Short mmCIF file of C-alpha atoms in Angstrom, two decimals:
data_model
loop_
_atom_site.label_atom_id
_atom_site.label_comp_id
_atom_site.label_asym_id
_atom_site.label_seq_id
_atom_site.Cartn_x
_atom_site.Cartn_y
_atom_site.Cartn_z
CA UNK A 1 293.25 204.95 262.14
CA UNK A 2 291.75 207.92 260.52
CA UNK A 3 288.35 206.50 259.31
CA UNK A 4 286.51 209.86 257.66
CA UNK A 5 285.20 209.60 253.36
CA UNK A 6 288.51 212.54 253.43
CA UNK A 7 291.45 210.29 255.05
CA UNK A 8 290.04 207.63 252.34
CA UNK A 9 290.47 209.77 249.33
CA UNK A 10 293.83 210.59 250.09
CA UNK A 11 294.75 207.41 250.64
CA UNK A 12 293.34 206.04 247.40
CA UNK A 13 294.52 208.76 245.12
CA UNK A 14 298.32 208.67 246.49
CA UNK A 15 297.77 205.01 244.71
CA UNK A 16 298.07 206.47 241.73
CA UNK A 17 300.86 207.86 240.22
CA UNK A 18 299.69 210.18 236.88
CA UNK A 19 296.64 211.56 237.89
CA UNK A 20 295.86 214.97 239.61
CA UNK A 21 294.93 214.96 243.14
CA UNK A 22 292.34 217.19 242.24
CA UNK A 23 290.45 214.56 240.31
CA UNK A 24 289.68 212.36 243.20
CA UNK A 25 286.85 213.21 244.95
CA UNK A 26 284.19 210.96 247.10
CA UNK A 27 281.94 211.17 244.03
CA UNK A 28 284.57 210.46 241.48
CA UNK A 29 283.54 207.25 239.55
CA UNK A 30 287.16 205.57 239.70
CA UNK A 31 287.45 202.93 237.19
CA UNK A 32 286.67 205.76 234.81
CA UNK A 33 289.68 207.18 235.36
CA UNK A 34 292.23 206.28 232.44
CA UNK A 35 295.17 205.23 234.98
CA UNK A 36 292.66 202.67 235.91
CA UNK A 37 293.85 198.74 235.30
CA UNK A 38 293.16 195.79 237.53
CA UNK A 39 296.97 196.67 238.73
CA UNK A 40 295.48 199.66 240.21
CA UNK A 41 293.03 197.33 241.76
CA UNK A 42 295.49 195.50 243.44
CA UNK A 43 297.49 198.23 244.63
CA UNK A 44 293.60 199.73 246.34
CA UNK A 45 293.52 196.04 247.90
CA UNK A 46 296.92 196.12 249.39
CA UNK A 47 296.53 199.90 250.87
CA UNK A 48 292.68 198.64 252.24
CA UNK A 49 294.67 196.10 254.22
CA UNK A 50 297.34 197.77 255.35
CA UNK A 51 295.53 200.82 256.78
CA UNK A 52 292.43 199.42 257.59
CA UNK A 53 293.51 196.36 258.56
CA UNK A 54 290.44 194.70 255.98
CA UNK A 55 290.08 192.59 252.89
CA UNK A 56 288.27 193.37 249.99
CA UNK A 57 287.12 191.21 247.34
CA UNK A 58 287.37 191.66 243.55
CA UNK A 59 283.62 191.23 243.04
CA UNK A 60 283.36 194.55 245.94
CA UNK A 61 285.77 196.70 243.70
CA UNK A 62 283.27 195.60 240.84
CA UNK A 63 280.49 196.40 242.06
CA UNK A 64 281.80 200.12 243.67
CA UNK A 65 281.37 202.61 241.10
CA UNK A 66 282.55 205.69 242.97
CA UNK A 67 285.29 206.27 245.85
CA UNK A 68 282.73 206.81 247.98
CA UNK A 69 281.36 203.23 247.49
CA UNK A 70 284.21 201.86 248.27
CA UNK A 71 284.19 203.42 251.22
CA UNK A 72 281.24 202.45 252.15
CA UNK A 73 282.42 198.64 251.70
CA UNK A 74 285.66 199.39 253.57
CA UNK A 75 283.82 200.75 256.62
CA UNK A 76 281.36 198.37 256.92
CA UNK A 77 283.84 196.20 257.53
CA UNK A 78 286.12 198.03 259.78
CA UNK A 79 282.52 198.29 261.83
CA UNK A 80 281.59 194.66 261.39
CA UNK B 1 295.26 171.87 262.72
CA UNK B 2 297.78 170.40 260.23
CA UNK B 3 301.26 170.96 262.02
CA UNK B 4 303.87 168.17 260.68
CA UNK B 5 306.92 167.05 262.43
CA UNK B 6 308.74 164.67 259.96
CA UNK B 7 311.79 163.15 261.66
CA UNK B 8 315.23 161.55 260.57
CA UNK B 9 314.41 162.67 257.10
CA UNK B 10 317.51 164.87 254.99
CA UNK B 11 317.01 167.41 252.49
CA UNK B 12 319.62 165.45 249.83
CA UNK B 13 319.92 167.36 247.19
CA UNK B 14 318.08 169.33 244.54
CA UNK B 15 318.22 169.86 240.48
CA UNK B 16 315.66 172.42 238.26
CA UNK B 17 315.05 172.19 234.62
CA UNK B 18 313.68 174.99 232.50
CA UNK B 19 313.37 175.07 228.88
CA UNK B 20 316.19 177.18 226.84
CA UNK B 21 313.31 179.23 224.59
CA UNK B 22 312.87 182.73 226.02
CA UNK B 23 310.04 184.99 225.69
CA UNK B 24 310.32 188.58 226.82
CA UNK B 25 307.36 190.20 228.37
CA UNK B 26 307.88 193.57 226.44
CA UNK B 27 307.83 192.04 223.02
CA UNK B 28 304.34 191.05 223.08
CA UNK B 29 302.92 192.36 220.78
CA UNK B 30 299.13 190.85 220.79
CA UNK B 31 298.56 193.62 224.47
CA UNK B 32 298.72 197.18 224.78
CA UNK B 33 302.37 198.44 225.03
CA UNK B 34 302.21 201.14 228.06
CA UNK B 35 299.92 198.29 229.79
CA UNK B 36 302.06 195.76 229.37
CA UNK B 37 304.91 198.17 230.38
CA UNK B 38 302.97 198.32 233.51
CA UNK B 39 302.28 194.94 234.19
CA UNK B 40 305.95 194.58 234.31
CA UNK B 41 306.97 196.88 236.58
CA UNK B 42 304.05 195.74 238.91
CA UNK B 43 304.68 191.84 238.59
CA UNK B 44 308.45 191.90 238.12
CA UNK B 45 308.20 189.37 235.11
CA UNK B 46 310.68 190.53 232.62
CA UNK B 47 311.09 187.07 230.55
CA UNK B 48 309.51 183.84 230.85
CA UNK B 49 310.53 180.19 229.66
CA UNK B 50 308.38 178.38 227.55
CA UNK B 51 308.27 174.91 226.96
CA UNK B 52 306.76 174.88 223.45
CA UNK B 53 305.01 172.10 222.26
CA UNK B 54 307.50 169.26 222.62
CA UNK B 55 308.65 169.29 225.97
CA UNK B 56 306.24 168.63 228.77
CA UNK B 57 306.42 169.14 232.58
CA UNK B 58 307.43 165.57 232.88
CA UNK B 59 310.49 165.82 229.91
CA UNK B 60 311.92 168.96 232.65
CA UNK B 61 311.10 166.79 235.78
CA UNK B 62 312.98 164.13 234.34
CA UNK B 63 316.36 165.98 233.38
CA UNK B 64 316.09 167.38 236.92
CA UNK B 65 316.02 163.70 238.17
CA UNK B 66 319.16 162.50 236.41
CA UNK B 67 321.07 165.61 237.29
CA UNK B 68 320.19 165.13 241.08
CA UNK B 69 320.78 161.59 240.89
CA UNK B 70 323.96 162.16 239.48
CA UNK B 71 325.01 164.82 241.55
CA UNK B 72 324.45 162.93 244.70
CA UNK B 73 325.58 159.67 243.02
CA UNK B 74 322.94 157.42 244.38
CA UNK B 75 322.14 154.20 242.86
CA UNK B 76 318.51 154.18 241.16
CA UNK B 77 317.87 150.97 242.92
CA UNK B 78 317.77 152.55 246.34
CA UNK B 79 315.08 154.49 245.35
CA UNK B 80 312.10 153.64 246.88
CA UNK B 81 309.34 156.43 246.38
CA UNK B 82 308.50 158.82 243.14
CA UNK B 83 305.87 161.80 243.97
CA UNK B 84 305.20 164.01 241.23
CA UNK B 85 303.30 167.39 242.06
CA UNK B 86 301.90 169.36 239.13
CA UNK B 87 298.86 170.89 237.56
CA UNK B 88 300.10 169.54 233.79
CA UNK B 89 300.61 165.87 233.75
CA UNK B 90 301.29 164.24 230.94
CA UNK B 91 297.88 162.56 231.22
CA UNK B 92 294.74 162.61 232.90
CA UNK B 93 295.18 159.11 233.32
CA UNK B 94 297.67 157.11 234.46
CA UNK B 95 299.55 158.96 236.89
CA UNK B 96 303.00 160.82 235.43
CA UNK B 97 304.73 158.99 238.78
CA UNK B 98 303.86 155.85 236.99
CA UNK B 99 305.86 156.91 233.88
CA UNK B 100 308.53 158.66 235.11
CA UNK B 101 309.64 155.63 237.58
CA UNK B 102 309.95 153.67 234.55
CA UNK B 103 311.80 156.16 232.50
CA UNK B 104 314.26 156.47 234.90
CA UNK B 105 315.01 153.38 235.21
CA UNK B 106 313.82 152.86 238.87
CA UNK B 107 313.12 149.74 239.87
CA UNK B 108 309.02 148.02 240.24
CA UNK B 109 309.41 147.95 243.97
CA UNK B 110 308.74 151.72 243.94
CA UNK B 111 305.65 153.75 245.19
CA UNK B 112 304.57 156.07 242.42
CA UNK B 113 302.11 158.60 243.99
CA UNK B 114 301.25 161.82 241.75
CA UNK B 115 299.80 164.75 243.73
CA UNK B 116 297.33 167.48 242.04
CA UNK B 117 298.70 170.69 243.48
CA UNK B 118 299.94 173.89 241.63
CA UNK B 119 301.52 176.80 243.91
CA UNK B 120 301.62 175.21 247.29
CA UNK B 121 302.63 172.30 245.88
CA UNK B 122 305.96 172.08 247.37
CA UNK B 123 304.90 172.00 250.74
CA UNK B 124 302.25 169.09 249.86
CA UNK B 125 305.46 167.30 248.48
CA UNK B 126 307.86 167.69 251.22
CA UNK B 127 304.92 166.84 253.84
CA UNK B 128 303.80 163.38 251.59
CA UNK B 129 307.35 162.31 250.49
CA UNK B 130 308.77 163.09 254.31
CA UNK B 131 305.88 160.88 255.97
CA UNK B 132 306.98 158.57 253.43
CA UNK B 133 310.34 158.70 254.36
CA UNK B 134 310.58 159.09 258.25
CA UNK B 135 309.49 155.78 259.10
CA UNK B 136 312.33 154.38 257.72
CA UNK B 137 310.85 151.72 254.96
CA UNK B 138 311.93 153.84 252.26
CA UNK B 139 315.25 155.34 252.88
CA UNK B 140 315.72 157.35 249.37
CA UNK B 141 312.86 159.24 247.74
CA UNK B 142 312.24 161.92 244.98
CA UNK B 143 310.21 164.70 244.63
CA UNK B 144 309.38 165.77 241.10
CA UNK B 145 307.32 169.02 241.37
CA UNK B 146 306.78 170.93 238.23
CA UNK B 147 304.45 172.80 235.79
CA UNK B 148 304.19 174.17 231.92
CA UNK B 149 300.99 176.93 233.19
CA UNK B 150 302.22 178.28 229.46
CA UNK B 151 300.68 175.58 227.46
CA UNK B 152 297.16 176.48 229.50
CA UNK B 153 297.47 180.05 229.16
CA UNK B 154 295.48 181.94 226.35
CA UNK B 155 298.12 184.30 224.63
CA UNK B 156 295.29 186.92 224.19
CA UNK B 157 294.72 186.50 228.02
CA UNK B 158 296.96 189.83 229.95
CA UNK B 159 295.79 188.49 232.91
CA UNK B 160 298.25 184.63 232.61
CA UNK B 161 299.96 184.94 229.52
CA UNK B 162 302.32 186.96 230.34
CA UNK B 163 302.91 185.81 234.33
CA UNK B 164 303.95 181.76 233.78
CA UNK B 165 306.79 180.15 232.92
CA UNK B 166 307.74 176.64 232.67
CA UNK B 167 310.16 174.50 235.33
CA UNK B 168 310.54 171.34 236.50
CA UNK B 169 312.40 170.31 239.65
CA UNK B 170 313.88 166.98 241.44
CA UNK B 171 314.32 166.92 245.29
CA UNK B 172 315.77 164.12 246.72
CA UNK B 173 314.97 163.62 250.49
CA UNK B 174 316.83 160.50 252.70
CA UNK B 175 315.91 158.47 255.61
CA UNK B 176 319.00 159.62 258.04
CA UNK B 177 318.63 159.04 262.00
CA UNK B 178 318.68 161.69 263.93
CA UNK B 179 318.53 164.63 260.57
CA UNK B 180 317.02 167.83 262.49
CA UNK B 181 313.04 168.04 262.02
CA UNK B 182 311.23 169.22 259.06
CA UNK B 183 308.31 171.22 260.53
CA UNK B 184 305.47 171.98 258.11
CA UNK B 185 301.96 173.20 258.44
CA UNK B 186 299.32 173.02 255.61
CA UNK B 187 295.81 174.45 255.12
CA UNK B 188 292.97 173.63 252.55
CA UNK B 189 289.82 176.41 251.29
CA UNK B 190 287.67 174.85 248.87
CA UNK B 191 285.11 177.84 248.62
CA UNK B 192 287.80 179.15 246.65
CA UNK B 193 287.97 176.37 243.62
CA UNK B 194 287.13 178.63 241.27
CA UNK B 195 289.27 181.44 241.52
CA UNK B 196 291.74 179.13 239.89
CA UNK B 197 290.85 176.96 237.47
CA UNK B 198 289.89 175.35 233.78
CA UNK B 199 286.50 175.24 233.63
CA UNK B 200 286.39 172.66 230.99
CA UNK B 201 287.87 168.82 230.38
CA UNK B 202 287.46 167.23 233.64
CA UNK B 203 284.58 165.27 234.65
CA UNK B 204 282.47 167.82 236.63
CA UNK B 205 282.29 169.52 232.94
CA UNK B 206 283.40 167.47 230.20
CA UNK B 207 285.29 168.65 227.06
CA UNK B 208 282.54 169.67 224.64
CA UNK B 209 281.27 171.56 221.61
CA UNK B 210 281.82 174.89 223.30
CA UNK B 211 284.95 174.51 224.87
CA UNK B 212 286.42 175.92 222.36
CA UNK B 213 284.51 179.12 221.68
CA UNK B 214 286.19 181.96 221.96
CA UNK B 215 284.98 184.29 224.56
CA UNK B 216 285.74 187.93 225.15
CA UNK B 217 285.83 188.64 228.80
CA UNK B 218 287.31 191.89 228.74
CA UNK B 219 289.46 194.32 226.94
CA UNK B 220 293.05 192.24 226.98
CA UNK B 221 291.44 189.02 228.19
CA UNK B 222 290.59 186.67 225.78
CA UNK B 223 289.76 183.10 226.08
CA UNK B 224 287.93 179.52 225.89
CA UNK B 225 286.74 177.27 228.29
CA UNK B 226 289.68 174.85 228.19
CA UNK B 227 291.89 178.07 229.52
CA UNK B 228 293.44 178.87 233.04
CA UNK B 229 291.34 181.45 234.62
CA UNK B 230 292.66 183.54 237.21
CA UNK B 231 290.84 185.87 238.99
CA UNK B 232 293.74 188.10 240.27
CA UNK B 233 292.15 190.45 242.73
CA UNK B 234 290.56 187.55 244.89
CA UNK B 235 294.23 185.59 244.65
CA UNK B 236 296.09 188.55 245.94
CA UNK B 237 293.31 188.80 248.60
CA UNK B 238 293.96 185.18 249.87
CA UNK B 239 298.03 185.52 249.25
CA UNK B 240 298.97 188.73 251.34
CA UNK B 241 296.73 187.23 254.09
CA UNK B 242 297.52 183.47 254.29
CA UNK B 243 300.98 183.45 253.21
CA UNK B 244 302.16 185.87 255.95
CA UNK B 245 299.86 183.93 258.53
CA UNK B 246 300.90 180.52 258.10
CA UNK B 247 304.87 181.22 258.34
CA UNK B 248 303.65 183.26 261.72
CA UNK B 249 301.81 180.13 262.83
CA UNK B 250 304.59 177.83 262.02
CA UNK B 251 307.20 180.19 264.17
CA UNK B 252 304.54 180.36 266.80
CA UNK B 253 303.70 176.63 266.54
CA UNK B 254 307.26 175.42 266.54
CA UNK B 255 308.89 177.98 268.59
CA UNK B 256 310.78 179.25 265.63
CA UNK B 257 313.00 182.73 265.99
CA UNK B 258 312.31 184.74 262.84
CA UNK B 259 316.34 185.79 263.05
CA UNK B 260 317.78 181.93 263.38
CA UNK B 261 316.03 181.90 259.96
CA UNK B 262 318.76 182.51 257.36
CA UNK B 263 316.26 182.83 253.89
CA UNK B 264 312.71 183.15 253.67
CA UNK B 265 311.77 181.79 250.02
CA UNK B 266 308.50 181.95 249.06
CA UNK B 267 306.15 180.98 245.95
CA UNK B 268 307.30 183.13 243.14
CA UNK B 269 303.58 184.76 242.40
CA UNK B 270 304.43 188.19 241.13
CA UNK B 271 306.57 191.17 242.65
CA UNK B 272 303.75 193.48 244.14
CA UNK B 273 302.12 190.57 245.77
CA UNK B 274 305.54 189.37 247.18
CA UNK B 275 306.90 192.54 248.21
CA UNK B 276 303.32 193.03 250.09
CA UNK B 277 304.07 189.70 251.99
CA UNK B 278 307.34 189.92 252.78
CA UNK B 279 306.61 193.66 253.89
CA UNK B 280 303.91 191.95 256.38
CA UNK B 281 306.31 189.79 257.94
CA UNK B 282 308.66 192.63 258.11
CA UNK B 283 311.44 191.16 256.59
CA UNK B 284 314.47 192.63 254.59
CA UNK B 285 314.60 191.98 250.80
CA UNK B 286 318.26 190.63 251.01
CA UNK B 287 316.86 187.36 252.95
CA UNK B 288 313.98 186.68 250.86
CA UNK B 289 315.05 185.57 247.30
CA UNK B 290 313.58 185.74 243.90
CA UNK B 291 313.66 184.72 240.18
CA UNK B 292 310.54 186.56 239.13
CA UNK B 293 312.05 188.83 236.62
CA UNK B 294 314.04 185.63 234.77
CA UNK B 295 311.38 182.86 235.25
CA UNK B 296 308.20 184.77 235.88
CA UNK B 297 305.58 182.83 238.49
CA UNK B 298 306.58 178.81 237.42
CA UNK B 299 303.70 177.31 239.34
CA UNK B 300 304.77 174.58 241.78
CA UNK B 301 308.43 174.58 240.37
CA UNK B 302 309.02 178.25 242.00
CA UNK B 303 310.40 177.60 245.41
CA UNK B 304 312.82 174.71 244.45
CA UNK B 305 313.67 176.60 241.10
CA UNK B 306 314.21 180.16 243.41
CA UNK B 307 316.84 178.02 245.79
CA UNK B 308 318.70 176.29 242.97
CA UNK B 309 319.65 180.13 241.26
CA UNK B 310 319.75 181.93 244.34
CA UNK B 311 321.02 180.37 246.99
CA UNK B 312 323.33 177.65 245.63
CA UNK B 313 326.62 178.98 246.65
CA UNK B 314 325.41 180.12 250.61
CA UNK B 315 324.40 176.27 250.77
CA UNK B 316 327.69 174.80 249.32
CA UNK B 317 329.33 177.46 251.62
CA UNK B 318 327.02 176.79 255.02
CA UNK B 319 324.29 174.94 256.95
CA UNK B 320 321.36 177.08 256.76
CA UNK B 321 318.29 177.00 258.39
CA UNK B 322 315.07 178.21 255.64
CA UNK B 323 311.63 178.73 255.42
CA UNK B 324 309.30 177.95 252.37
CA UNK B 325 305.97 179.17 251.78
CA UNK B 326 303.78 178.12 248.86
CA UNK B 327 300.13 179.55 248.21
CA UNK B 328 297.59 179.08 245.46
CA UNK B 329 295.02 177.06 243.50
CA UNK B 330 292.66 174.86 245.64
CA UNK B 331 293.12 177.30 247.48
CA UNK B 332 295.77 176.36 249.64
CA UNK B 333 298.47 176.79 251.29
CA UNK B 334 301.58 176.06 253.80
CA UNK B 335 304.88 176.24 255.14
CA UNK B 336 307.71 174.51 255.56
CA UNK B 337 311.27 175.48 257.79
CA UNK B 338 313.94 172.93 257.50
CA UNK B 339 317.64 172.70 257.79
CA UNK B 340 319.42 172.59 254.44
CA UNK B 341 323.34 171.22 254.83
CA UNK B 342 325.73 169.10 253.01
CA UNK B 343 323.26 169.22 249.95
CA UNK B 344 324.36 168.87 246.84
CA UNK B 345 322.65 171.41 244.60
CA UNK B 346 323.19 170.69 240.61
CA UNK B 347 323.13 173.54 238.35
CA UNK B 348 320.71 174.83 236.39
CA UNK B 349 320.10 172.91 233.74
CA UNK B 350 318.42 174.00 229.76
CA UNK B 351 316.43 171.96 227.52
#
């Protein structure tokens, strides 16, 4: 498992099917993004668990404001 | 650990009910049309049944009832035991067992037990009604398992309205010496009560002024305390994990070889959250059915209402061997592998 902020925004922006690759960056504040829904949040939960092998609750996509955050969540648990 | 072994009990028969009215998911109008576009592909749900304000989950129960009874000709005064599993009874007091032993005519010397359980409700059924069953007191029992989620939903709410449908289902289970084991496992987590529920109208917090205030939770989701609430990313958290895990601890418990298993049919929760499961436990699509797109997620009704369209013909044709897995409010959750053969399956039937 590729654990690097890079491997992590790939895989969260080939969850989405309309927007550019180029707008996903660690720093990009997702649920700004207008293909956000709460589908798209299931779809992040589903990829978290099959590539990292972790669980993420819906108050931890709340409270992430940017990929990076998320990240950040993910990691800590992959760690823990 | 709750592993069952329920002997010398036979998987009789089975009938569903679902009301005729139809709603389609794309011709609602009160959400956002490329959302709602969306939330079909994602979920599956095409078109939903919807019971309306007349019939109740206890009306479909009942026509299920007569059709099995019929089908399998049994007399009504051989039947011993009435468990009804749903999250709409037609009361909150007395118990819709109660009224639906009388209303079919069954006789007083009858246990009447009604179960509070929504999507893993099936399991909690077959594991009651069987333990019922196996010792042999009670040689013919029913289990009524149904729900009308559409009468709890708020129609300004994306995140319900437009997943439930309404079903209700008779099984009827036999005492039969020497019927192959039903194995069963269930499991219980309480710290998630809330992530499924109506806040309002029970005793913990009564009905009151407020309840009906309408509240704005977010763009799409509308609704008052007396609503279903259903906090979707923390249910498909719990669902791709414990659904594939307890059919894995059932084969492991039991010895069970994933390819003597002929279907896998699981609680009809919505197609992303399926396909993720059923991708987990590597299985092909062809041997796990489902009735989303017609019926939409129907609650505790969606594993006996899933074998009664899809696999009706394969068990007139042939023994087969299935597992069921149901997971939801409480939370909880469980599985069940049985043999089904010689059972007489009644078509659907409309209301």
């Amino acid at each position: 498992m590729n654990t690097s902020i890079d491997a992590f925004v790939e895989n969260f922006a080939s969850q989405f099917d309309e927007t550019p690759l180029d707008q996903f960056q660690a720093s990009t504040a997702f649920r700004e993004l207008e293909e956000w829904s709460s589908m798209t949040a299931l779809v992040i939960i589903a990829m978290v668990d099959e590539t990292y092998k972790v669980k993420l609750t819906g108050n931890e996509i709340k409270d992430s404001n940017t990929i990076e955050d998320l990240y950040k969540v993910v990691i800590a648990k992959v760690n823990g | 650990m709750a592993d069952f072994v329920i002997r010398n009990v036979k998987f009789a028969g089975l009938a569903s009910a679902v009301p005729k009215a139809v709603e389609q998911n794309a011709a609602l109008k009160q959400f956002d049309r490329e959302e709602i576009e969306k939330l079909v592909k994602l979920t599956g749900i095409e078109r939903r049944r919807l019971s309306g304000k007349e019939l109740t989950t206890s009306d479909l129960c009942f026509s299920a009832a007569e059709a099995v009874i019929a089908k399998l000709n049994w007399k009504k005064e051989d039947i011993g035991a009435v468990v009804f599993v749903s999250q709409t009874p037609d009361y909150i007091l007395p118990a819709t067992s109660n009224i639906l032993q009388h209303r079919l005519g069954l006789g007083s010397g009858c246990i009447a037990l009604d179960i509070s359980s929504g999507c893993s409700g099936y399991i909690n059924g077959i594991i009651t009604l069987g333990q019922l069953l196996q010792g042999g007191n009670v040689k013919k029992g029913l289990l009524l398992v149904g729900d009308t989620i559409s009468k709890i939903c708020n129609p300004l709410d994306k995140s319900t309205y437009p997943l439930f449908g309404d079903a209700g289902t008779a099984t009827a289970f036999e005492f039969q010496d020497g019927a192959p084991d039903i194995l069963a496992n269930m499991y219980s987590d309480g710290s998630g009560y809330d992530a499924i529920i109506i806040e309002d109208g029970g005793y913990r917090s009564p009905f009151n002024e407020k309840s009906l205030e309408h509240c704005v939770i977010d763009p799409g989701i509308e609704r008052t305390k007396k609503d279903l609430v259903l906090n979707g990313m923390d249910v498909f958290t719990f669902g791709i994990t414990r659904a594939p895990e307890c059919v894995n601890q059932l084969m492991q418990a039991f010895e069970l070889d994933k390819d003597q298993i002929d279907y896998f049919i699981f609680h009809q929760a919505n197609k992303f959250m399926n396909d993720t499961i059923r991708k987990k436990l590597t299985l092909k699509p062809e041997r796990v059915p489902s009735t989303l797109a017609n019926f939409g997620n129907t609650s505790s009704a969606s594993i006996p209402l899933t074998i009664t369209e899809t696999l009706k013909q394969a068990i007139d044709e042939r023994p087969l061997r299935v597992i069921l897995c149901g997971f939801g409010v409480g939370l909880s959750w469980g599985a069940v592998a049985m043999h089904v053969e010689h059972a007489a399956i009644a078509d659907l039937t409309e209301i």
